[in-house]
Amino acid sequence: MKFLAITLIVHRPDPATGVLKSTHDRFREVLDNAVLAEELGFDGFGVGERHERPFLSSAPTVVLSHVAALTRRIRLFTAVTTLSLLDPVRAYEDYATLDHLSGGRLDLIIGKGNGTAQRDLFHVTPEDQWDRNAESYEVFRTIWREDRVSADTRFRPPLKDAEVWPRPYQRPVRVWHGSATSQESVDLAARYGDPLFSANVTHPIEPYAALVRHYRERWEHYGHDPADIAVGAGSAGLYVARTSQEALAAYRPVFESNLAFQKKAGLPVVFETPEDFAERSSALIGSPEQVIDKVHRYHERFGHTVQHVQADAGQLTDTQHRDSLELFQSEVAPVLRRTICDPPFAWEPVLPGQAPAPAPTAHVH
């Protein structure tokens, strides 16, 4: 199993003090967390893309380029690239450049994105967002594979024998499809034989497991080998401590603050108590043994081989956050790496003129 640390670069005041960090300091915090993730042995670091409050993640290629300069090994993920809002030609140029600068460490997770404000900002409607996402991905995918591209597009000027530069470093970049609530993204991933990344954050496991089942069914419908399926899954929170009591006590203020924010924003409340959140959500809160058990339980439903956790301290102290990540990497991750297999492809860059190396094997739980 592989592990990612991911941030959406949420920018909100501290609930206890009311102090809002400067934008500059928040970006520096993201860079420090990326370096820490590599130092602790995470396999990937992801930056989201949102174009509305309270997020600062509107330019993930810029942030990830800086992360690339500060790191050497860790793979760089987008979480997610909102292709429904973007011109696929411009997106390709940005990401191909980033892939060269990082030495082929880029993985993309794409999706239509969420949020009314960012839809309005880019003049995308609920009726056309899925069509835009599919068209943008088809163009993006083609540009990555072909030196000249022609496409009769609806949502951007058509392309006729067009050249787009720079040409790729990885041949091609790996693209995951982010999946939250809809079968459209699942079907798009299955159609092209691409890996799926389940958001797995807001609700209990059932709706996400249903989408993963649908993905597997559509994968076979499109004629792909089931052995080539790769699924990733998110988590709603992370706090690993020596005992469950210690973990829940430390995380309680974080949960209560998030609950107050949800209610103030008029968002639906799914988990009313921290105990319910720790038990029924995807949050990894507890002792190392409890966290290992929960990931295994989710693996039984998803069959996932990549797990993401939150890169940010959020409302934990920096010491709590680092201690939790260190305990996760020292006592949780090694067990999961032994008992759950890796994705069915090599994690290293696919360089020009090279075939990808076979992925290492592991025991499947």
Short mmCIF file of N, CA and C in Angstrom, two decimals, residues 91-195:
data_model
loop_
_atom_site.label_atom_id
_atom_site.label_comp_id
_atom_site.label_asym_id
_atom_site.label_seq_id
_atom_site.Cartn_x
_atom_site.Cartn_y
_atom_site.Cartn_z
N ALA A 91 -4.11 23.59 -19.47
CA ALA A 91 -3.82 22.68 -18.36
C ALA A 91 -2.68 21.74 -18.72
N TYR A 92 -2.71 21.21 -19.95
CA TYR A 92 -1.63 20.33 -20.38
C TYR A 92 -0.29 21.06 -20.31
N GLU A 93 -0.22 22.29 -20.83
CA GLU A 93 1.04 23.03 -20.84
C GLU A 93 1.60 23.19 -19.43
N ASP A 94 0.71 23.53 -18.48
CA ASP A 94 1.16 23.72 -17.10
C ASP A 94 1.67 22.41 -16.51
N TYR A 95 0.90 21.35 -16.70
CA TYR A 95 1.27 20.10 -16.04
C TYR A 95 2.44 19.39 -16.72
N ALA A 96 2.57 19.52 -18.03
CA ALA A 96 3.74 18.96 -18.70
C ALA A 96 5.00 19.67 -18.24
N THR A 97 4.92 20.99 -18.06
CA THR A 97 6.06 21.75 -17.55
C THR A 97 6.41 21.30 -16.15
N LEU A 98 5.41 21.17 -15.29
CA LEU A 98 5.64 20.70 -13.92
C LEU A 98 6.27 19.31 -13.92
N ASP A 99 5.81 18.45 -14.80
CA ASP A 99 6.35 17.09 -14.83
C ASP A 99 7.83 17.10 -15.21
N HIS A 100 8.21 17.94 -16.17
CA HIS A 100 9.64 18.07 -16.51
C HIS A 100 10.43 18.61 -15.32
N LEU A 101 9.93 19.66 -14.69
CA LEU A 101 10.67 20.28 -13.59
C LEU A 101 10.82 19.34 -12.40
N SER A 102 9.88 18.43 -12.21
CA SER A 102 9.93 17.50 -11.07
C SER A 102 10.65 16.20 -11.39
N GLY A 103 11.13 16.05 -12.63
CA GLY A 103 11.79 14.81 -13.00
C GLY A 103 10.83 13.65 -13.14
N GLY A 104 9.59 13.94 -13.58
CA GLY A 104 8.64 12.86 -13.83
C GLY A 104 7.96 12.34 -12.58
N ARG A 105 7.76 13.21 -11.58
CA ARG A 105 7.13 12.77 -10.33
C ARG A 105 5.65 13.10 -10.24
N LEU A 106 5.05 13.52 -11.33
CA LEU A 106 3.66 13.99 -11.30
C LEU A 106 2.66 12.86 -11.51
N ASP A 107 1.63 12.83 -10.67
CA ASP A 107 0.40 12.08 -10.89
C ASP A 107 -0.75 13.09 -10.83
N LEU A 108 -1.73 12.93 -11.69
CA LEU A 108 -2.91 13.79 -11.67
C LEU A 108 -4.11 13.04 -11.12
N ILE A 109 -4.87 13.70 -10.28
CA ILE A 109 -6.23 13.24 -9.96
C ILE A 109 -7.15 14.31 -10.52
N ILE A 110 -8.02 13.92 -11.44
CA ILE A 110 -8.90 14.91 -12.08
C ILE A 110 -10.33 14.73 -11.59
N GLY A 111 -11.12 15.80 -11.77
CA GLY A 111 -12.53 15.73 -11.41
C GLY A 111 -13.23 16.99 -11.87
N LYS A 112 -14.54 16.98 -11.76
CA LYS A 112 -15.29 18.16 -12.19
C LYS A 112 -15.20 19.29 -11.18
N GLY A 113 -14.86 18.96 -9.90
CA GLY A 113 -14.81 19.98 -8.86
C GLY A 113 -16.17 20.19 -8.22
N ASN A 114 -16.16 20.86 -7.07
CA ASN A 114 -17.38 21.15 -6.33
C ASN A 114 -17.48 22.64 -6.06
N GLY A 115 -18.68 23.09 -5.74
CA GLY A 115 -18.84 24.47 -5.31
C GLY A 115 -19.49 25.37 -6.33
N THR A 116 -20.57 26.05 -5.90
CA THR A 116 -21.30 26.95 -6.78
C THR A 116 -20.47 28.17 -7.16
N ALA A 117 -19.70 28.71 -6.20
CA ALA A 117 -18.95 29.94 -6.47
C ALA A 117 -17.94 29.74 -7.58
N GLN A 118 -17.23 28.62 -7.56
CA GLN A 118 -16.22 28.44 -8.61
C GLN A 118 -16.87 28.10 -9.94
N ARG A 119 -18.02 27.44 -9.92
CA ARG A 119 -18.75 27.23 -11.18
C ARG A 119 -19.13 28.57 -11.79
N ASP A 120 -19.68 29.45 -10.95
CA ASP A 120 -20.09 30.77 -11.45
C ASP A 120 -18.89 31.57 -11.96
N LEU A 121 -17.77 31.45 -11.28
CA LEU A 121 -16.57 32.19 -11.66
C LEU A 121 -16.12 31.83 -13.08
N PHE A 122 -16.30 30.57 -13.45
CA PHE A 122 -15.85 30.10 -14.76
C PHE A 122 -17.01 29.89 -15.74
N HIS A 123 -18.21 30.35 -15.35
CA HIS A 123 -19.39 30.25 -16.22
C HIS A 123 -19.66 28.80 -16.65
N VAL A 124 -19.59 27.90 -15.69
CA VAL A 124 -19.91 26.50 -15.90
C VAL A 124 -21.24 26.21 -15.20
N THR A 125 -22.12 25.51 -15.86
CA THR A 125 -23.44 25.23 -15.29
C THR A 125 -23.51 23.80 -14.78
N PRO A 126 -24.44 23.53 -13.85
CA PRO A 126 -24.64 22.15 -13.42
C PRO A 126 -25.01 21.22 -14.57
N GLU A 127 -25.66 21.78 -15.59
CA GLU A 127 -26.09 20.96 -16.72
C GLU A 127 -24.94 20.56 -17.64
N ASP A 128 -23.91 21.41 -17.74
CA ASP A 128 -22.84 21.08 -18.70
C ASP A 128 -21.53 20.67 -18.04
N GLN A 129 -21.45 20.64 -16.70
CA GLN A 129 -20.15 20.40 -16.05
C GLN A 129 -19.59 19.01 -16.34
N TRP A 130 -20.47 18.01 -16.42
CA TRP A 130 -19.95 16.66 -16.70
C TRP A 130 -19.48 16.54 -18.15
N ASP A 131 -20.22 17.15 -19.07
CA ASP A 131 -19.78 17.14 -20.47
C ASP A 131 -18.46 17.88 -20.63
N ARG A 132 -18.32 19.00 -19.93
CA ARG A 132 -17.07 19.74 -19.97
C ARG A 132 -15.91 18.89 -19.42
N ASN A 133 -16.17 18.21 -18.31
CA ASN A 133 -15.13 17.39 -17.70
C ASN A 133 -14.67 16.29 -18.66
N ALA A 134 -15.64 15.62 -19.28
CA ALA A 134 -15.30 14.52 -20.20
C ALA A 134 -14.56 15.04 -21.43
N GLU A 135 -15.05 16.14 -22.02
CA GLU A 135 -14.38 16.67 -23.20
C GLU A 135 -12.97 17.14 -22.88
N SER A 136 -12.83 17.86 -21.77
CA SER A 136 -11.50 18.36 -21.41
C SER A 136 -10.54 17.20 -21.18
N TYR A 137 -11.01 16.14 -20.54
CA TYR A 137 -10.12 15.02 -20.30
C TYR A 137 -9.73 14.33 -21.61
N GLU A 138 -10.68 14.17 -22.52
CA GLU A 138 -10.36 13.51 -23.79
C GLU A 138 -9.31 14.31 -24.57
N VAL A 139 -9.44 15.64 -24.57
CA VAL A 139 -8.45 16.47 -25.25
C VAL A 139 -7.11 16.40 -24.52
N PHE A 140 -7.14 16.56 -23.22
CA PHE A 140 -5.93 16.51 -22.39
C PHE A 140 -5.19 15.20 -22.61
N ARG A 141 -5.93 14.09 -22.59
CA ARG A 141 -5.34 12.76 -22.76
C ARG A 141 -4.69 12.63 -24.14
N THR A 142 -5.38 13.14 -25.16
CA THR A 142 -4.86 13.04 -26.52
C THR A 142 -3.58 13.85 -26.69
N ILE A 143 -3.56 15.07 -26.15
CA ILE A 143 -2.37 15.91 -26.27
C ILE A 143 -1.17 15.21 -25.65
N TRP A 144 -1.38 14.52 -24.53
CA TRP A 144 -0.26 13.88 -23.85
C TRP A 144 0.34 12.75 -24.68
N ARG A 145 -0.46 12.20 -25.59
CA ARG A 145 -0.04 11.02 -26.34
C ARG A 145 0.34 11.28 -27.80
N GLU A 146 -0.15 12.38 -28.37
CA GLU A 146 0.05 12.61 -29.80
C GLU A 146 0.75 13.96 -30.05
N ASP A 147 1.66 13.98 -31.01
CA ASP A 147 2.41 15.20 -31.30
C ASP A 147 1.54 16.27 -31.96
N ARG A 148 0.54 15.84 -32.73
CA ARG A 148 -0.39 16.78 -33.36
C ARG A 148 -1.81 16.35 -33.06
N VAL A 149 -2.66 17.30 -32.77
CA VAL A 149 -3.99 16.99 -32.26
C VAL A 149 -5.05 17.73 -33.05
N SER A 150 -6.09 17.00 -33.43
CA SER A 150 -7.30 17.60 -34.00
C SER A 150 -8.48 17.18 -33.14
N ALA A 151 -9.37 18.11 -32.84
CA ALA A 151 -10.52 17.80 -32.00
C ALA A 151 -11.64 18.79 -32.28
N ASP A 152 -12.84 18.26 -32.55
CA ASP A 152 -14.02 19.10 -32.72
C ASP A 152 -14.66 19.30 -31.35
N THR A 153 -14.27 20.35 -30.67
CA THR A 153 -14.69 20.59 -29.29
C THR A 153 -15.88 21.53 -29.21
N ARG A 154 -16.67 21.37 -28.15
CA ARG A 154 -17.83 22.24 -27.90
C ARG A 154 -17.49 23.42 -27.01
N PHE A 155 -16.59 23.20 -26.04
CA PHE A 155 -16.40 24.16 -24.96
C PHE A 155 -15.11 24.98 -25.07
N ARG A 156 -14.36 24.78 -26.12
CA ARG A 156 -13.21 25.63 -26.43
C ARG A 156 -13.06 25.61 -27.95
N PRO A 157 -12.27 26.53 -28.54
CA PRO A 157 -12.11 26.51 -29.99
C PRO A 157 -11.58 25.16 -30.46
N PRO A 158 -12.10 24.64 -31.58
CA PRO A 158 -11.64 23.35 -32.09
C PRO A 158 -10.14 23.38 -32.40
N LEU A 159 -9.54 22.20 -32.37
CA LEU A 159 -8.12 22.04 -32.68
C LEU A 159 -7.97 21.34 -34.02
N LYS A 160 -7.07 21.82 -34.85
CA LYS A 160 -6.83 21.19 -36.14
C LYS A 160 -5.32 21.07 -36.35
N ASP A 161 -4.86 19.83 -36.26
CA ASP A 161 -3.44 19.53 -36.47
C ASP A 161 -2.56 20.43 -35.60
N ALA A 162 -2.98 20.60 -34.35
CA ALA A 162 -2.31 21.54 -33.44
C ALA A 162 -1.13 20.87 -32.74
N GLU A 163 -0.07 21.65 -32.54
CA GLU A 163 1.07 21.23 -31.73
C GLU A 163 1.00 21.96 -30.39
N VAL A 164 1.25 21.22 -29.30
CA VAL A 164 1.22 21.82 -27.97
C VAL A 164 2.54 21.49 -27.28
N TRP A 165 3.17 22.53 -26.72
CA TRP A 165 4.49 22.36 -26.12
C TRP A 165 4.46 22.72 -24.64
N PRO A 166 5.38 22.16 -23.83
CA PRO A 166 6.42 21.20 -24.18
C PRO A 166 5.86 19.80 -24.36
N ARG A 167 6.59 18.98 -25.12
CA ARG A 167 6.19 17.59 -25.24
C ARG A 167 6.47 16.87 -23.93
N PRO A 168 5.85 15.73 -23.70
CA PRO A 168 5.85 15.13 -22.36
C PRO A 168 7.20 14.65 -21.88
N TYR A 169 7.33 14.55 -20.57
CA TYR A 169 8.46 13.87 -19.95
C TYR A 169 8.03 12.42 -19.66
N GLN A 170 7.02 12.25 -18.79
CA GLN A 170 6.46 10.91 -18.62
C GLN A 170 5.61 10.57 -19.85
N ARG A 171 5.63 9.32 -20.26
CA ARG A 171 4.93 8.89 -21.48
C ARG A 171 3.93 7.79 -21.18
N PRO A 172 2.74 8.11 -20.78
CA PRO A 172 2.19 9.43 -20.43
C PRO A 172 2.18 9.60 -18.92
N VAL A 173 1.70 10.76 -18.46
CA VAL A 173 1.47 10.96 -17.04
C VAL A 173 0.30 10.06 -16.61
N ARG A 174 0.36 9.58 -15.37
CA ARG A 174 -0.75 8.76 -14.86
C ARG A 174 -1.87 9.67 -14.36
N VAL A 175 -3.09 9.36 -14.76
CA VAL A 175 -4.25 10.16 -14.37
C VAL A 175 -5.23 9.30 -13.60
N TRP A 176 -5.53 9.72 -12.38
CA TRP A 176 -6.57 9.11 -11.55
C TRP A 176 -7.84 9.95 -11.72
N HIS A 177 -8.99 9.34 -11.52
CA HIS A 177 -10.26 10.07 -11.59
C HIS A 177 -10.84 10.16 -10.18
N GLY A 178 -11.00 11.40 -9.72
CA GLY A 178 -11.58 11.61 -8.41
C GLY A 178 -13.07 11.32 -8.43
N SER A 179 -13.54 10.58 -7.43
CA SER A 179 -14.93 10.16 -7.37
C SER A 179 -15.50 10.51 -6.01
N ALA A 180 -16.63 11.22 -6.00
CA ALA A 180 -17.26 11.59 -4.73
C ALA A 180 -18.69 11.07 -4.65
N THR A 181 -19.54 11.51 -5.59
CA THR A 181 -20.96 11.18 -5.46
C THR A 181 -21.61 10.68 -6.75
N SER A 182 -20.92 10.78 -7.87
CA SER A 182 -21.59 10.54 -9.14
C SER A 182 -20.94 9.41 -9.93
N GLN A 183 -21.78 8.72 -10.70
CA GLN A 183 -21.29 7.62 -11.53
C GLN A 183 -20.57 8.11 -12.78
N GLU A 184 -20.74 9.38 -13.15
CA GLU A 184 -20.11 9.88 -14.37
C GLU A 184 -18.59 9.77 -14.31
N SER A 185 -18.00 10.21 -13.18
CA SER A 185 -16.54 10.14 -13.07
C SER A 185 -16.06 8.70 -13.02
N VAL A 186 -16.83 7.84 -12.37
CA VAL A 186 -16.49 6.42 -12.29
C VAL A 186 -16.50 5.79 -13.67
N ASP A 187 -17.51 6.11 -14.46
CA ASP A 187 -17.61 5.52 -15.79
C ASP A 187 -16.49 6.04 -16.70
N LEU A 188 -16.14 7.32 -16.58
CA LEU A 188 -15.06 7.88 -17.39
C LEU A 188 -13.74 7.17 -17.08
N ALA A 189 -13.48 6.93 -15.80
CA ALA A 189 -12.25 6.22 -15.42
C ALA A 189 -12.23 4.82 -15.98
N ALA A 190 -13.35 4.11 -15.85
CA ALA A 190 -13.41 2.72 -16.33
C ALA A 190 -13.27 2.67 -17.85
N ARG A 191 -13.89 3.62 -18.54
CA ARG A 191 -13.86 3.61 -20.00
C ARG A 191 -12.42 3.67 -20.51
N TYR A 192 -11.60 4.51 -19.88
CA TYR A 192 -10.23 4.70 -20.34
C TYR A 192 -9.22 3.79 -19.64
N GLY A 193 -9.68 2.95 -18.72
CA GLY A 193 -8.76 2.06 -18.02
C GLY A 193 -7.85 2.79 -17.06
N ASP A 194 -8.38 3.86 -16.43
CA ASP A 194 -7.59 4.68 -15.52
C ASP A 194 -7.92 4.34 -14.07
N PRO A 195 -7.00 4.61 -13.15
CA PRO A 195 -7.29 4.35 -11.73
C PRO A 195 -8.32 5.33 -11.17
#
